[in-house]
mmCIF file of C-alpha atoms in Angstrom:
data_model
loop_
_atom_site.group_PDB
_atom_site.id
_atom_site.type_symbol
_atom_site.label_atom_id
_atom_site.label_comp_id
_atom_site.label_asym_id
_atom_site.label_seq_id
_atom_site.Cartn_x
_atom_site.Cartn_y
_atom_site.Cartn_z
ATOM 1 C CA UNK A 256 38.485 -54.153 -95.121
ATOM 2 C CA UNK A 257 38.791 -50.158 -97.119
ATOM 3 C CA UNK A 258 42.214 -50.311 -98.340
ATOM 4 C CA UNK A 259 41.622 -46.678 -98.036
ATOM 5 C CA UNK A 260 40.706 -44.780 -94.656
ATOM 6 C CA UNK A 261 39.429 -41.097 -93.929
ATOM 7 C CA UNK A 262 38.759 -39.172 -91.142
ATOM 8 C CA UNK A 263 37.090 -37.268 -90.118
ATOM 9 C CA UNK A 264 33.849 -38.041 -92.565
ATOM 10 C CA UNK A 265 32.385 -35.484 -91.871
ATOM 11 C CA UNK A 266 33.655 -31.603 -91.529
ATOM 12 C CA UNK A 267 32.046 -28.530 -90.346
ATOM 13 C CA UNK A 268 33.989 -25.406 -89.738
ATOM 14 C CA UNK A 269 33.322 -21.254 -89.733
ATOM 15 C CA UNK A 270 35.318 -19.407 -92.610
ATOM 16 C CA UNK A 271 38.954 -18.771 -91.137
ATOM 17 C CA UNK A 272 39.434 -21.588 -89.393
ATOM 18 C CA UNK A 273 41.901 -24.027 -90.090
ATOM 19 C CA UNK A 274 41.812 -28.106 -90.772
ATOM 20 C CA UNK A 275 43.671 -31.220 -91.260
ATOM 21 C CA UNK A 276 41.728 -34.589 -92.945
ATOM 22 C CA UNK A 277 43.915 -37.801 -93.430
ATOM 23 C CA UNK A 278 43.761 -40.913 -95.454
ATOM 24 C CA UNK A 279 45.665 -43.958 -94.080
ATOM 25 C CA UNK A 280 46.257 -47.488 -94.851
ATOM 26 C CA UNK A 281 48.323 -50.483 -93.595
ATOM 27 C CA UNK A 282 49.570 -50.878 -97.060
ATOM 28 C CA UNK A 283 52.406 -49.287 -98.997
ATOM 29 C CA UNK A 284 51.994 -47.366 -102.059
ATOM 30 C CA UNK A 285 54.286 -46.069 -104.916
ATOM 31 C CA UNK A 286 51.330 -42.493 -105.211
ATOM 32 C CA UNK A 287 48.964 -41.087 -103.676
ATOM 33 C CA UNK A 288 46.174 -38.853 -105.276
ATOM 34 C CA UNK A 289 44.093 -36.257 -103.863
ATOM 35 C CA UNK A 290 40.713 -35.530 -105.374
ATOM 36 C CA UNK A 291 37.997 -33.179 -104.881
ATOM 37 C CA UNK A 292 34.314 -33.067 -105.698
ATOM 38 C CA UNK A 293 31.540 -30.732 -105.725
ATOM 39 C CA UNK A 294 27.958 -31.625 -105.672
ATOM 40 C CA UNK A 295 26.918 -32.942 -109.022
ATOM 41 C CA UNK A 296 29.939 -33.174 -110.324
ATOM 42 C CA UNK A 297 33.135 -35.657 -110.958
ATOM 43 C CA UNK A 298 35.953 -35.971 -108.643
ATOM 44 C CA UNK A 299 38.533 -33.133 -110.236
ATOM 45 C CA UNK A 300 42.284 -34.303 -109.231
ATOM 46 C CA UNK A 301 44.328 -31.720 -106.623
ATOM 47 C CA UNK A 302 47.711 -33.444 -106.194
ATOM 48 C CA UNK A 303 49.648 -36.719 -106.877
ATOM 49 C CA UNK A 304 52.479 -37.178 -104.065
ATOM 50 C CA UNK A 305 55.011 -39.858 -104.728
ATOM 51 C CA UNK A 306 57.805 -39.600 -102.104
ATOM 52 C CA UNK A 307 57.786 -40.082 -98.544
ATOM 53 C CA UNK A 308 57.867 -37.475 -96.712
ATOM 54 C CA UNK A 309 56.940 -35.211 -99.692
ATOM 55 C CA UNK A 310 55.190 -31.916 -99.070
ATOM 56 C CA UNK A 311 53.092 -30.197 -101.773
ATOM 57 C CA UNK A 312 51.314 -27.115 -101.933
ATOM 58 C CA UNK A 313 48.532 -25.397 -103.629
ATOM 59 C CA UNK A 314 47.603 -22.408 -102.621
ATOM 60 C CA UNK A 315 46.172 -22.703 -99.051
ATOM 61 C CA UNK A 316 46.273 -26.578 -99.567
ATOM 62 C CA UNK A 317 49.159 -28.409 -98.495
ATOM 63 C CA UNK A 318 49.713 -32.161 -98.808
ATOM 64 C CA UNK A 319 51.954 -34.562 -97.341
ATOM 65 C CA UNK A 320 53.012 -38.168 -98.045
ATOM 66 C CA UNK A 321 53.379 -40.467 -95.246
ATOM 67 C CA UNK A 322 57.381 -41.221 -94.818
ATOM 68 C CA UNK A 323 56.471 -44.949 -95.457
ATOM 69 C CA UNK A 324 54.438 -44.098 -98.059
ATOM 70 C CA UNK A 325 51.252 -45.458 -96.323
ATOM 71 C CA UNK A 326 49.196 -42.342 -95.549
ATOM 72 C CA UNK A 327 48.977 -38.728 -96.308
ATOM 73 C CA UNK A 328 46.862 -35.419 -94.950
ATOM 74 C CA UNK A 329 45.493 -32.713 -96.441
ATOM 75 C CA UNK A 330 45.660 -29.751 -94.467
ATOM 76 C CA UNK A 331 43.686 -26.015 -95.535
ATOM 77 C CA UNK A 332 45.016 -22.983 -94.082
ATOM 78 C CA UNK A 333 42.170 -20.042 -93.285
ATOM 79 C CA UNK A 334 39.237 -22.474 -95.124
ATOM 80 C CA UNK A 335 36.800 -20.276 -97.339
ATOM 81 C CA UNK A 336 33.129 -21.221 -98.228
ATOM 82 C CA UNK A 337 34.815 -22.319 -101.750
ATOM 83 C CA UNK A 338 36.612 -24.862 -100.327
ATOM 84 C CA UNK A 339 33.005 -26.893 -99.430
ATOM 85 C CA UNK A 340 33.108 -30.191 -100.908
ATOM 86 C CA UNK A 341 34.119 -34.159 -100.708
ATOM 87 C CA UNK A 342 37.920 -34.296 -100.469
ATOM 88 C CA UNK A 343 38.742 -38.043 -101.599
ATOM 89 C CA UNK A 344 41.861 -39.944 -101.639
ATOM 90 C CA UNK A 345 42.867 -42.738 -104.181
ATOM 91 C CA UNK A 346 45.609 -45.062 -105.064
ATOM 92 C CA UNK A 347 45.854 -47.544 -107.701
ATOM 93 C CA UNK A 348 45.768 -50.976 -106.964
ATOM 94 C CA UNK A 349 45.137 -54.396 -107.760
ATOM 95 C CA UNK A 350 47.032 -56.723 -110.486
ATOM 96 C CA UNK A 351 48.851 -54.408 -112.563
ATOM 97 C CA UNK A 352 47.802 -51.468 -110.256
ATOM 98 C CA UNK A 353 45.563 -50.474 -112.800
ATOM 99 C CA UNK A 354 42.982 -49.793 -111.014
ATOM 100 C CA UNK A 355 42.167 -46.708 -108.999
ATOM 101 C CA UNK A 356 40.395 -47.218 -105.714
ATOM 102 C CA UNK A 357 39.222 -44.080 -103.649
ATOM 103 C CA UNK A 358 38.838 -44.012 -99.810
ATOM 104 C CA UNK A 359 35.033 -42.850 -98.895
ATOM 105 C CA UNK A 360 36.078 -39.918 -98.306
ATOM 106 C CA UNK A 361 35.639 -36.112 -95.813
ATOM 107 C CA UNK A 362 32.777 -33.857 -96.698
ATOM 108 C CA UNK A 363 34.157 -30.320 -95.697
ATOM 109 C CA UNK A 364 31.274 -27.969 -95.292
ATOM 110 C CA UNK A 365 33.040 -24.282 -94.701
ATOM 111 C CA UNK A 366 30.099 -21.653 -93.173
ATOM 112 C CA UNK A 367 31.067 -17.782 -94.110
ATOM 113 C CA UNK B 291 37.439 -29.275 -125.007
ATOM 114 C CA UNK B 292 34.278 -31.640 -124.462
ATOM 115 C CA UNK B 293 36.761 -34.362 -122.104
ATOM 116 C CA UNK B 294 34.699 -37.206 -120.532
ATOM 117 C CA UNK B 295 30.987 -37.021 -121.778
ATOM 118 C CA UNK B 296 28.666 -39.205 -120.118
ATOM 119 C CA UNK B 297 24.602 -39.965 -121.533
ATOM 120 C CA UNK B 298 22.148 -39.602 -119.902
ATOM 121 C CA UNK B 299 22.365 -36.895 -116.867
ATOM 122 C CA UNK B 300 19.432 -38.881 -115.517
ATOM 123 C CA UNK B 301 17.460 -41.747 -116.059
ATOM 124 C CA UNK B 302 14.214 -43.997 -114.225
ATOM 125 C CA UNK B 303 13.839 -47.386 -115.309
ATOM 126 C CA UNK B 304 11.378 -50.221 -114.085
ATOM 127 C CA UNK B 305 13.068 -53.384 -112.592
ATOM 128 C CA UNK B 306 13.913 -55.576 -115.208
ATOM 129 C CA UNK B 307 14.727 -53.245 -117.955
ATOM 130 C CA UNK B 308 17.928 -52.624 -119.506
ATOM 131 C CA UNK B 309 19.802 -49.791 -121.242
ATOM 132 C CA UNK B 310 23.036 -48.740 -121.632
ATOM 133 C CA UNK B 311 24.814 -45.637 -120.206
ATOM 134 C CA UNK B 312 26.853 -44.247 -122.545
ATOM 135 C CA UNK B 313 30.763 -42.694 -121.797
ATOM 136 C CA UNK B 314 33.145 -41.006 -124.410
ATOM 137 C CA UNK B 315 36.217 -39.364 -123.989
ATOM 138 C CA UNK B 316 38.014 -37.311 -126.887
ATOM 139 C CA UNK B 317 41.478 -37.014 -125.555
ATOM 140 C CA UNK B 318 42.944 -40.610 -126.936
ATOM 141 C CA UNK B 319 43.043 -41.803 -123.076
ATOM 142 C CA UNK B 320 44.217 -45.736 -123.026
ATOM 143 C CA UNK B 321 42.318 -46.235 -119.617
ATOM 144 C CA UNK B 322 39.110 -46.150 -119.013
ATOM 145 C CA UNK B 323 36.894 -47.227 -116.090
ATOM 146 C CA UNK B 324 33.190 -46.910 -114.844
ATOM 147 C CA UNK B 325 32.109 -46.326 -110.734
ATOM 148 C CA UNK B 326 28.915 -46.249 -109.014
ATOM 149 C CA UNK B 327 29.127 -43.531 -106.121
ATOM 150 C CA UNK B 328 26.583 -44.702 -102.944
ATOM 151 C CA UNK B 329 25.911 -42.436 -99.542
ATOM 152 C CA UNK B 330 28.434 -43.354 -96.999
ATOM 153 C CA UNK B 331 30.413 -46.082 -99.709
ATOM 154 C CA UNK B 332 32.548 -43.646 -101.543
ATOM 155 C CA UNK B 333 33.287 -44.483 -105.608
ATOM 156 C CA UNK B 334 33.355 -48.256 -106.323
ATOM 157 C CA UNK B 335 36.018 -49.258 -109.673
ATOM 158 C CA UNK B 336 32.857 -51.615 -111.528
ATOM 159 C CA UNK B 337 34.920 -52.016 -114.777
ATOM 160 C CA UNK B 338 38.068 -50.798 -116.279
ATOM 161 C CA UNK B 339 39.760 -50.881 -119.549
ATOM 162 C CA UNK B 340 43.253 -50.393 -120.669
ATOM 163 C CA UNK B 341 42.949 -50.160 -124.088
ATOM 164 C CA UNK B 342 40.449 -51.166 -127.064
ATOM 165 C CA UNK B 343 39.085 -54.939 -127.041
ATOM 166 C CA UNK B 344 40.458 -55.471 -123.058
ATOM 167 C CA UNK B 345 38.488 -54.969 -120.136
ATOM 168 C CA UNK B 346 38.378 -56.318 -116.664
ATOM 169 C CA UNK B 347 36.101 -56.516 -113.462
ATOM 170 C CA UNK B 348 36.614 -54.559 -110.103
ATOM 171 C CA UNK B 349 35.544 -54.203 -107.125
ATOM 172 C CA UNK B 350 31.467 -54.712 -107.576
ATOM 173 C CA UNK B 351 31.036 -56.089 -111.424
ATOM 174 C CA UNK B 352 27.615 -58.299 -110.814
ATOM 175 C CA UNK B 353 25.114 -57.317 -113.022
ATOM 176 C CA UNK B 354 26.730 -55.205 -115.228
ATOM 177 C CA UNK B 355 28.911 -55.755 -118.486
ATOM 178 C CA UNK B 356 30.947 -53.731 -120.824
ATOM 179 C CA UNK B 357 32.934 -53.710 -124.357
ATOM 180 C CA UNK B 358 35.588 -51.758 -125.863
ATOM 181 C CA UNK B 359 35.476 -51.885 -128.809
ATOM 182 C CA UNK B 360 36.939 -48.499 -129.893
ATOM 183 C CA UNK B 361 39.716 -46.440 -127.685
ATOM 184 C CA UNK B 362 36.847 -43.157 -127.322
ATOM 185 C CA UNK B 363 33.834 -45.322 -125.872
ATOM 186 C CA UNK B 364 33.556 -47.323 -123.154
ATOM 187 C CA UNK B 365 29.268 -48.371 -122.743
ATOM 188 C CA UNK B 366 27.971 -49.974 -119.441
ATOM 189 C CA UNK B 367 25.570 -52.204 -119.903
ATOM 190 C CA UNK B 368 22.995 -53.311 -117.161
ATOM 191 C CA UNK B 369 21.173 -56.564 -118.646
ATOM 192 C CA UNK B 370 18.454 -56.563 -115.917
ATOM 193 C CA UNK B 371 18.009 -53.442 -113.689
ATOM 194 C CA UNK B 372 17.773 -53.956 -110.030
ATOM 195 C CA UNK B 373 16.902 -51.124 -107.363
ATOM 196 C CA UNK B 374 20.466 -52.036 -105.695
ATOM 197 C CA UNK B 375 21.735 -50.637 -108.657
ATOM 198 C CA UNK B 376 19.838 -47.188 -107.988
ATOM 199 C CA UNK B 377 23.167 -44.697 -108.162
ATOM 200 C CA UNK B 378 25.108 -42.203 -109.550
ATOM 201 C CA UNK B 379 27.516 -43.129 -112.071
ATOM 202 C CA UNK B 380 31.124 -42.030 -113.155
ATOM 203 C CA UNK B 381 32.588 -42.585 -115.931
ATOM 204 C CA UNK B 382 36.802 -41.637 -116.116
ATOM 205 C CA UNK B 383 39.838 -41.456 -117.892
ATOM 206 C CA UNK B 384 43.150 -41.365 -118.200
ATOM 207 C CA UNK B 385 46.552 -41.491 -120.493
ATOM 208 C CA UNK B 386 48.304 -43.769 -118.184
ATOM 209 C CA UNK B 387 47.827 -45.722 -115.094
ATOM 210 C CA UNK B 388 49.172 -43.615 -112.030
ATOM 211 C CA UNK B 389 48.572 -40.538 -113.778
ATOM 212 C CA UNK B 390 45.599 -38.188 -113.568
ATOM 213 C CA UNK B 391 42.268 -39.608 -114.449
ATOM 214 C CA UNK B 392 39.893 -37.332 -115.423
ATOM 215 C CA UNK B 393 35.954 -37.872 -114.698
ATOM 216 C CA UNK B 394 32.779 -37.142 -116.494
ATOM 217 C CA UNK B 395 29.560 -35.339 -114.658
ATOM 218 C CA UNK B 396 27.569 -38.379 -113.662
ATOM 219 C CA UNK B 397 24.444 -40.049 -114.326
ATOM 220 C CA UNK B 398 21.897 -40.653 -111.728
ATOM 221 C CA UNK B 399 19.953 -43.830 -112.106
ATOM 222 C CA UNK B 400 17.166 -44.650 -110.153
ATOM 223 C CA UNK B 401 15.409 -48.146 -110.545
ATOM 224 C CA UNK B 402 11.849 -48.440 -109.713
#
């Protein structure tokens, strides 16, 4: 079973449009990271979220933390070709919580 | 500021064969970790380390080991390639757990 799960997988939208991907999970978490990644590259970190119900925003990103802490959306306002890439979502986990586990996250193509 | 720095970009080896990818970071991160990245399975935690001389398994260890023997290197070792193990790799850091971990480019490994 993921601990982590994203939807859509897959994403494609014109340039403009608006769009809303989610990562949820049965469990309960004390953060929640957003990553994204272009194509041959490392993941690059967008946001941590920490309280329930918390709302972050950058730029024409905004993020939001489930109010039990157990899932969170990422939602892009007017989506530009820039924002093309995999958005993932990660928590840490496991004895310790040490270690970071990723959801398989939503490739967002944006066409101009 | 070189970061994460991962050797080689790319590599081909013949099943069997071993060699040693090699990760260093230069900003005196405590935790470090390794990932294979599949089509359609998202990033997979192989190894992590949270500090010099400890290291522990994730979620898909078999076949590979690692040692750290010094807080700015963290080498994964694969004993006796498989193709399973054709994938890219990720090497990351961090300062902390729960705080931002920070990822190198990648090295694509094919096995033959």
């Amino acid at each position: 079973t993921q601990l982590l799960e994203q939807s859509p997988q897959f994403l494609s939208i014109q340039e403009g449009e608006n769009l809303t991907v989610y990562c949820n999970s049965s469990s309960v978490f004390s953060s929640l990271q957003w990553y994204r990644q272009e194509p041959g590259e490392g993941p690059v970190l967008l946001v941590t979220v920490v309280t329930g119900g918390e709302v972050k925003k950058l730029k024409r990103l905004t993020f939001q933390f489930g109010d039990a802490r157990k899932d969170s959306s990422l939602h892009i306002t007017a989506a530009q070709p820039g924002d093309t890439g995999l958005y993932l979502c990660a928590v840490f986990s496991g004895a310790g919580s040490y270690q970071l586990t990723f959801g398989k996250g939503t490739k967002l193509s944006v066409i101009p | 500021n070189a970061g994460v720095t991962q050797t080689p970009k790319f590599q081909v080896l013949k099943t069997g064969q071993s060699m040693t990818l090699q990760c260093a970071q230069d900003m005196n991160h405590e935790y470090m970790s390794w990932y294979r990245q599949d089509p359609g399975m998202g990033l997979r935690l192989i190894h992590y380390s949270v500090g010099a001389g400890i290291t522990d398994q994730g979620e898909v260890p078999n076949g590979y080991n690692v040692s750290r023997s010094t807080t700015e290197d963290f080498p994964l070792r694969l004993l006796s390639a498989a193709p399973s193990q054709t994938s890219v790799y990720f090497c990351a850091s961090s300062y902390l757990k729960n705080t931002e971990a920070f990822f190198g480019q990648g090295t694509r490994l094919t096995v033959v």
